[in-house]
Amino acid sequence: MASESITLPRPDDWHLHLRDGAMLQAVAPHAAAVFSRAIIMPNLQPPVTTAEQAAAYRQRILAALPQGTTFEPLMTLYLTDNTPPAEIERAAASGFIHAVKLYPAGATTHSDAGVTDLLLCYDTLAAMEEQGVPLLIHGEQTGPEVDIFHREAAFIDDVLQPLLDRHPRLRVVLEHVTTALGAELVTGDDPRLAGTFTPQHLLYNRNDLLVGGIRPHYYCMPILKRESDREALLEAATSGHPRVFLGTDSAPHPQGAKESACGCAGCYTAPVALGLYAEAFEAAGALEHLPDFASRNGPAFYGLPVNREMITLERECEPVPAHYTAGDQPLVPLRAGESVAWRIRQPHPA
Ligand code: NCD
Ligand code: ZN
């Protein structure tokens, strides 16, 4: 008989966008209801490039949490062409900054301040090797000549491999892996390299985005790929490999910014993500690997303890609202108006 419930340490999200202002107020409680900690993306406008800015953003996140919630934002810095090595030292000394994020300039939402050439960052990356600060990578090669479906593969060949050769002690997370090539790389035997996987890339392919009408809520960067890629991602994520872990890339945009002639990239998944991952692992016949993926492999890579609180997921249909509200704007989640097959069992009232 199929499994009806699974108990695991409370998971963490190793790639989360919380934004700022009214959006932060709306989405922080959703993430905190599911996850214990999250790596917080620094692509605000302007980006979070200094330890001082990260400290202030961390306080705004903590202030947006409902009373009594415990949720630890694990902060990151946004790497630019000009990030000085001294900023890495300040970050490493802060105790609350856990990584530095590379957005190739122009790759995705709010990436204009991103890196134009990694050679400009040589000394800063050397400081990260020295301090043991991981580099989180949005792995897409940009430029008008690079096909949007080929950007991850081009990045791996042209940028990532040379980077790993230049910086032999640099620890790297290839985030939101979307191709068979990326999946093969992160499940290899290089202990410096880990990968995160989103629920949408494990469950959907580009047909879901484009066949029978364009579905803007499935549009994210890196874009959904072909079915053979999805199958390779599912196999990698559910394989039990120690360096693959959960990173939702939950990326909220107001409904009007998604359903537009020039719609923003990003799927809002925080409230539904855990159930979606359970669906994917169940479909792969690998639910027994969900606890490592969701709760243990991430902390092991980051040198943090596994959460002690346990939660239980049960195979019960959970309806997903048509939208949430952020300020005065609707916010449409993935699966809006449909349902998710797994939900978190709520503790019985005492
Ligand atoms: C993210 C966002 O909206 O900030 N969008 C996305 O499609 N994933 C940026 C990112 O992580 O690429
Ligand atoms: Zn992201």
Short mmCIF file of C-alpha atoms and ligand atoms in Angstrom, two decimals:
data_model
loop_
_atom_site.label_atom_id
_atom_site.label_comp_id
_atom_site.label_asym_id
_atom_site.label_seq_id
_atom_site.Cartn_x
_atom_site.Cartn_y
_atom_site.Cartn_z
CA MET A 1 0.00 0.00 0.00
CA ALA A 2 1.17 3.53 -0.69
CA SER A 3 2.47 5.49 2.25
CA GLU A 4 -0.15 7.71 3.93
CA SER A 5 2.16 9.78 6.11
CA ILE A 6 5.81 10.62 6.58
CA THR A 7 7.55 12.19 9.57
CA LEU A 8 10.65 14.32 9.16
CA PRO A 9 12.63 17.05 10.93
CA ARG A 10 11.11 20.47 10.16
CA PRO A 11 12.56 21.40 6.74
CA ASP A 12 14.57 24.45 5.70
CA ASP A 13 14.38 26.30 2.40
CA TRP A 14 17.84 26.89 0.90
CA HIS A 15 16.63 29.43 -1.70
CA LEU A 16 13.82 31.85 -0.87
CA HIS A 17 12.75 35.34 -2.01
CA LEU A 18 10.95 37.33 0.67
CA ARG A 19 11.08 40.81 -0.95
CA ASP A 20 10.41 43.87 1.21
CA GLY A 21 7.56 46.14 2.32
CA ALA A 22 3.97 44.91 1.87
CA MET A 23 5.08 41.80 -0.04
CA LEU A 24 7.43 40.81 2.80
CA GLN A 25 4.60 41.25 5.31
CA ALA A 26 2.42 38.91 3.23
CA VAL A 27 4.90 36.16 2.43
CA ALA A 28 7.15 35.90 5.50
CA PRO A 29 4.37 34.27 7.60
CA HIS A 30 3.75 31.69 4.83
CA ALA A 31 7.39 30.61 4.76
CA ALA A 32 7.67 30.61 8.55
CA ALA A 33 4.62 28.34 8.85
CA VAL A 34 6.46 25.62 6.95
CA PHE A 35 10.20 26.13 7.18
CA SER A 36 12.45 26.57 10.17
CA ARG A 37 15.19 28.51 8.37
CA ALA A 38 15.73 29.84 4.88
CA ILE A 39 18.54 31.22 2.78
CA ILE A 40 17.21 34.66 1.85
CA MET A 41 17.90 35.96 -1.63
CA PRO A 42 19.46 39.43 -1.76
CA ASN A 43 17.93 40.65 -5.05
CA LEU A 44 16.06 43.61 -3.60
CA GLN A 45 16.12 46.95 -5.34
CA PRO A 46 18.76 48.14 -4.57
CA PRO A 47 20.41 44.76 -3.90
CA VAL A 48 21.77 43.70 -0.51
CA THR A 49 25.49 44.07 -1.15
CA THR A 50 26.93 44.79 2.31
CA ALA A 51 26.85 43.10 5.70
CA GLU A 52 25.28 46.27 7.10
CA GLN A 53 22.41 46.12 4.58
CA ALA A 54 21.95 42.41 5.31
CA ALA A 55 21.67 43.15 9.04
CA ALA A 56 18.97 45.76 8.41
CA TYR A 57 17.07 43.45 6.01
CA ARG A 58 17.25 40.65 8.56
CA GLN A 59 15.61 42.91 11.14
CA ARG A 60 12.80 43.80 8.69
CA ILE A 61 12.21 40.07 8.09
CA LEU A 62 12.10 39.28 11.82
CA ALA A 63 9.66 42.18 12.32
CA ALA A 64 7.35 40.72 9.64
CA LEU A 65 6.96 37.37 11.45
CA PRO A 66 3.85 36.65 13.48
CA GLN A 67 4.32 36.70 17.27
CA GLY A 68 5.54 33.40 18.60
CA THR A 69 6.92 32.09 15.29
CA THR A 70 10.48 30.99 15.23
CA PHE A 71 12.05 31.34 11.83
CA GLU A 72 15.68 32.07 11.17
CA PRO A 73 16.55 34.07 8.08
CA LEU A 74 19.98 33.00 6.83
CA MET A 75 21.20 36.08 5.00
CA THR A 76 23.22 36.35 1.79
CA LEU A 77 25.12 39.10 -0.02
CA TYR A 78 24.61 39.99 -3.67
CA LEU A 79 27.94 39.73 -5.51
CA THR A 80 28.80 42.62 -7.83
CA ASP A 81 31.81 43.39 -10.00
CA ASN A 82 32.99 45.60 -7.14
CA THR A 83 32.33 43.60 -3.96
CA PRO A 84 35.56 44.12 -1.97
CA PRO A 85 37.26 41.15 -0.25
CA ALA A 86 36.87 43.07 3.04
CA GLU A 87 33.09 42.74 2.70
CA ILE A 88 33.50 38.94 2.69
CA GLU A 89 35.45 39.18 5.93
CA ARG A 90 32.67 41.29 7.48
CA ALA A 91 30.08 38.79 6.23
CA ALA A 92 31.94 35.79 7.59
CA ALA A 93 32.38 37.53 10.96
CA SER A 94 28.70 38.54 11.16
CA GLY A 95 27.37 35.14 12.21
CA PHE A 96 24.14 35.68 10.24
CA ILE A 97 25.43 35.81 6.64
CA HIS A 98 25.81 32.31 5.26
CA ALA A 99 26.56 32.75 1.57
CA VAL A 100 27.15 35.08 -1.35
CA LYS A 101 24.91 35.02 -4.42
CA LEU A 102 26.05 35.27 -8.02
CA TYR A 103 23.55 36.62 -10.53
CA PRO A 104 25.11 36.94 -13.96
CA ALA A 105 24.11 40.47 -15.08
CA GLY A 106 20.79 40.38 -16.92
CA ALA A 107 19.95 36.72 -16.13
CA THR A 108 16.75 37.24 -14.15
CA THR A 109 14.55 39.50 -12.02
CA HIS A 110 16.58 42.38 -10.49
CA SER A 111 19.93 41.15 -11.79
CA ASP A 112 21.08 44.42 -13.42
CA ALA A 113 23.69 44.94 -10.70
CA GLY A 114 24.98 41.38 -11.19
CA VAL A 115 28.42 40.27 -12.27
CA THR A 116 29.53 41.07 -15.82
CA ASP A 117 32.76 39.03 -15.68
CA LEU A 118 33.78 36.68 -12.87
CA LEU A 119 37.45 37.49 -13.46
CA LEU A 120 36.70 40.90 -11.91
CA CYS A 121 35.73 39.05 -8.70
CA TYR A 122 38.90 36.96 -8.42
CA ASP A 123 40.14 38.42 -5.12
CA THR A 124 36.66 38.40 -3.60
CA LEU A 125 36.14 34.75 -4.52
CA ALA A 126 39.59 33.99 -3.11
CA ALA A 127 38.44 35.60 0.16
CA MET A 128 35.36 33.34 0.09
CA GLU A 129 37.61 30.29 -0.33
CA GLU A 130 39.68 31.51 2.60
CA GLN A 131 36.66 32.15 4.83
CA GLY A 132 34.69 29.08 3.73
CA VAL A 133 31.74 31.18 2.48
CA PRO A 134 29.76 29.31 -0.20
CA LEU A 135 28.91 30.87 -3.57
CA LEU A 136 25.27 30.37 -4.61
CA ILE A 137 24.93 30.47 -8.36
CA HIS A 138 22.12 31.43 -10.68
CA GLY A 139 23.66 29.35 -13.43
CA GLU A 140 22.58 30.92 -16.69
CA GLN A 141 24.80 32.31 -19.42
CA THR A 142 23.29 35.57 -20.63
CA GLY A 143 23.53 37.51 -23.86
CA PRO A 144 21.25 37.80 -26.87
CA GLU A 145 23.06 35.00 -28.72
CA VAL A 146 22.40 32.35 -26.03
CA ASP A 147 19.07 30.55 -26.48
CA ILE A 148 16.91 30.77 -23.36
CA PHE A 149 16.55 26.97 -23.15
CA HIS A 150 20.32 26.50 -23.46
CA ARG A 151 21.46 29.07 -20.89
CA GLU A 152 22.12 26.66 -18.02
CA ALA A 153 24.10 24.20 -20.15
CA ALA A 154 26.14 27.07 -21.65
CA PHE A 155 26.85 28.43 -18.18
CA ILE A 156 28.08 25.06 -16.91
CA ASP A 157 30.50 24.63 -19.80
CA ASP A 158 31.67 28.22 -20.26
CA VAL A 159 31.60 29.65 -16.73
CA LEU A 160 31.15 27.09 -13.95
CA GLN A 161 33.84 24.58 -14.88
CA PRO A 162 36.53 27.27 -15.35
CA LEU A 163 35.43 28.90 -12.07
CA LEU A 164 35.85 25.63 -10.16
CA ASP A 165 39.28 25.21 -11.75
CA ARG A 166 40.37 28.75 -10.83
CA HIS A 167 39.14 28.47 -7.22
CA PRO A 168 39.87 24.93 -6.03
CA ARG A 169 38.59 25.53 -2.47
CA LEU A 170 35.44 27.44 -3.39
CA ARG A 171 32.21 25.76 -2.21
CA VAL A 172 29.40 26.19 -4.71
CA VAL A 173 25.65 25.60 -4.81
CA LEU A 174 24.25 25.38 -8.32
CA GLU A 175 20.79 26.65 -7.54
CA HIS A 176 17.48 25.66 -9.09
CA VAL A 177 19.04 23.01 -11.35
CA THR A 178 16.88 22.63 -14.49
CA THR A 179 18.76 20.40 -16.94
CA ALA A 180 19.97 16.82 -17.16
CA LEU A 181 23.51 18.23 -17.49
CA GLY A 182 23.18 20.19 -14.25
CA ALA A 183 21.65 17.20 -12.46
CA GLU A 184 24.55 14.99 -13.54
CA LEU A 185 27.08 17.56 -12.39
CA VAL A 186 25.70 18.11 -8.89
CA THR A 187 25.25 14.38 -8.26
CA GLY A 188 28.86 13.72 -9.22
CA ASP A 189 31.61 13.20 -6.69
CA ASP A 190 32.93 16.78 -6.34
CA PRO A 191 32.48 17.54 -2.64
CA ARG A 192 32.66 21.30 -3.31
CA LEU A 193 29.49 21.25 -5.36
CA ALA A 194 25.85 20.95 -4.26
CA GLY A 195 22.53 21.57 -6.02
CA THR A 196 19.06 22.76 -5.09
CA PHE A 197 15.86 21.74 -6.87
CA THR A 198 12.55 23.62 -7.06
CA PRO A 199 9.14 21.94 -6.92
CA GLN A 200 8.11 23.34 -10.30
CA HIS A 201 11.14 21.90 -12.11
CA LEU A 202 10.50 18.47 -10.57
CA LEU A 203 6.81 18.45 -11.55
CA TYR A 204 6.45 20.43 -14.77
CA ASN A 205 8.04 20.84 -18.18
CA ARG A 206 7.87 23.54 -20.83
CA ASN A 207 4.69 22.10 -22.31
CA ASP A 208 2.94 22.96 -19.06
CA LEU A 209 4.06 26.54 -19.61
CA LEU A 210 3.25 26.88 -23.29
CA VAL A 211 0.85 24.26 -24.70
CA GLY A 212 -2.81 25.21 -25.00
CA GLY A 213 -2.23 28.78 -23.84
CA ILE A 214 0.59 30.63 -22.09
CA ARG A 215 0.50 30.17 -18.33
CA PRO A 216 2.38 33.03 -16.70
CA HIS A 217 2.38 31.48 -13.23
CA TYR A 218 4.61 28.69 -14.54
CA TYR A 219 7.09 31.22 -15.91
CA CYS A 220 10.30 31.39 -13.92
CA MET A 221 14.03 31.62 -14.46
CA PRO A 222 15.65 29.32 -15.34
CA ILE A 223 12.71 28.51 -17.61
CA LEU A 224 11.05 25.06 -17.44
CA LYS A 225 12.84 22.63 -19.73
CA ARG A 226 11.92 19.52 -21.74
CA GLU A 227 10.43 16.34 -20.24
CA SER A 228 13.73 14.41 -20.43
CA ASP A 229 15.34 17.12 -18.29
CA ARG A 230 12.50 16.96 -15.77
CA GLU A 231 12.96 13.20 -15.50
CA ALA A 232 16.69 13.60 -14.88
CA LEU A 233 16.04 16.26 -12.21
CA LEU A 234 13.52 14.04 -10.46
CA GLU A 235 15.94 11.15 -10.48
CA ALA A 236 18.75 13.32 -9.07
CA ALA A 237 16.63 15.03 -6.40
CA THR A 238 15.14 11.76 -5.16
CA SER A 239 18.35 9.73 -5.42
CA GLY A 240 19.42 10.14 -1.80
CA HIS A 241 22.63 11.89 -2.91
CA PRO A 242 24.00 13.85 0.08
CA ARG A 243 24.55 17.14 -1.76
CA VAL A 244 21.10 17.70 -3.26
CA PHE A 245 18.61 19.65 -1.22
CA LEU A 246 15.43 21.68 -1.10
CA GLY A 247 15.40 25.23 -2.45
CA THR A 248 11.96 26.43 -3.49
CA ASP A 249 12.98 29.63 -5.31
CA SER A 250 9.57 30.86 -4.17
CA ALA A 251 9.54 34.25 -5.91
CA PRO A 252 6.39 36.32 -5.37
CA HIS A 253 5.24 38.98 -7.82
CA PRO A 254 1.83 40.71 -7.70
CA GLN A 255 -0.76 39.16 -10.04
CA GLY A 256 -0.67 42.21 -12.33
CA ALA A 257 3.09 41.90 -12.82
CA LYS A 258 2.76 38.21 -13.78
CA GLU A 259 -0.35 38.44 -15.97
CA SER A 260 1.03 41.12 -18.23
CA ALA A 261 2.26 41.69 -21.78
CA CYS A 262 5.77 41.53 -20.29
CA GLY A 263 5.31 39.28 -17.28
CA CYS A 264 7.84 38.84 -14.48
CA ALA A 265 9.68 35.55 -13.92
CA GLY A 266 9.04 33.75 -10.63
CA CYS A 267 6.63 31.15 -9.19
CA TYR A 268 5.12 31.81 -5.78
CA THR A 269 5.34 28.45 -4.01
CA ALA A 270 6.20 28.96 -0.32
CA PRO A 271 2.80 27.88 1.07
CA VAL A 272 2.46 24.82 -1.20
CA ALA A 273 6.05 23.78 -1.84
CA LEU A 274 6.44 21.05 0.75
CA GLY A 275 3.31 19.23 -0.45
CA LEU A 276 4.51 19.58 -4.05
CA TYR A 277 7.88 18.05 -3.19
CA ALA A 278 6.07 15.16 -1.48
CA GLU A 279 4.03 14.64 -4.66
CA ALA A 280 7.23 14.52 -6.72
CA PHE A 281 9.02 12.12 -4.36
CA GLU A 282 5.94 9.91 -4.19
CA ALA A 283 5.71 9.82 -7.99
CA ALA A 284 9.35 8.72 -8.10
CA GLY A 285 8.67 6.02 -5.51
CA ALA A 286 11.26 7.65 -3.23
CA LEU A 287 9.38 9.19 -0.30
CA GLU A 288 11.96 7.66 2.02
CA HIS A 289 14.53 10.12 0.64
CA LEU A 290 12.41 13.21 1.29
CA PRO A 291 13.67 13.74 4.88
CA ASP A 292 17.32 13.91 3.76
CA PHE A 293 16.49 16.20 0.83
CA ALA A 294 14.23 18.52 2.81
CA SER A 295 15.79 18.49 6.27
CA ARG A 296 19.28 17.00 6.53
CA ASN A 297 21.43 17.52 3.44
CA GLY A 298 21.15 21.32 3.48
CA PRO A 299 22.26 21.74 7.10
CA ALA A 300 25.12 19.29 6.48
CA PHE A 301 26.42 21.38 3.56
CA TYR A 302 26.11 24.65 5.50
CA GLY A 303 27.55 23.22 8.73
CA LEU A 304 24.36 23.86 10.70
CA PRO A 305 22.43 21.54 13.02
CA VAL A 306 19.39 19.61 11.79
CA ASN A 307 16.17 21.04 13.25
CA ARG A 308 15.00 19.10 16.29
CA GLU A 309 11.29 19.66 15.87
CA MET A 310 9.56 16.90 13.86
CA ILE A 311 6.59 17.39 11.53
CA THR A 312 4.33 14.88 9.81
CA LEU A 313 3.08 15.13 6.26
CA GLU A 314 -0.14 13.30 5.57
CA ARG A 315 -1.62 12.28 2.26
CA GLU A 316 -4.64 14.56 2.48
CA CYS A 317 -5.87 16.84 -0.26
CA GLU A 318 -5.11 20.49 0.57
CA PRO A 319 -7.00 23.09 -1.48
CA VAL A 320 -4.90 26.04 -2.71
CA PRO A 321 -6.53 29.49 -2.64
CA ALA A 322 -7.11 31.34 -5.93
CA HIS A 323 -4.92 34.09 -4.53
CA TYR A 324 -3.43 35.61 -1.40
CA THR A 325 -3.21 39.35 -0.81
CA ALA A 326 -0.04 41.44 -0.54
CA GLY A 327 -0.81 45.03 0.43
CA ASP A 328 -3.68 45.84 -1.93
CA GLN A 329 -2.54 43.40 -4.63
CA PRO A 330 -3.52 39.80 -5.31
CA LEU A 331 -0.67 37.27 -5.19
CA VAL A 332 -1.32 34.06 -7.14
CA PRO A 333 0.47 30.90 -5.98
CA LEU A 334 1.40 27.91 -8.10
CA ARG A 335 -1.59 25.48 -8.19
CA ALA A 336 -3.99 28.37 -7.46
CA GLY A 337 -7.57 27.13 -7.26
CA GLU A 338 -6.44 23.50 -7.42
CA SER A 339 -5.08 21.29 -4.66
CA VAL A 340 -1.93 19.61 -3.36
CA ALA A 341 -1.97 15.92 -2.40
CA TRP A 342 0.03 16.24 0.85
CA ARG A 343 -0.32 18.58 3.81
CA ILE A 344 1.33 19.19 7.18
CA ARG A 345 -0.56 17.52 10.01
CA GLN A 346 -1.50 20.14 12.56
CA PRO A 347 -0.78 19.23 16.17
CA HIS A 348 -3.88 18.35 18.21
CA PRO A 349 -4.87 21.22 20.48
CA ALA A 350 -3.86 20.43 24.07
C1 NCD B 1 13.42 35.30 -9.17
C2 NCD B 1 12.79 36.58 -8.66
O1 NCD B 1 11.66 36.89 -9.06
O2 NCD B 1 13.42 37.29 -7.86
N1 NCD B 1 12.70 34.86 -10.33
C3 NCD B 1 12.67 33.60 -10.82
O3 NCD B 1 12.09 33.41 -11.88
N2 NCD B 1 13.21 32.58 -10.18
C4 NCD B 1 14.86 35.51 -9.44
C5 NCD B 1 15.62 34.22 -9.61
O4 NCD B 1 15.86 33.49 -8.66
O5 NCD B 1 16.00 33.93 -10.75
ZN ZN B 2 15.56 32.73 -7.00
#
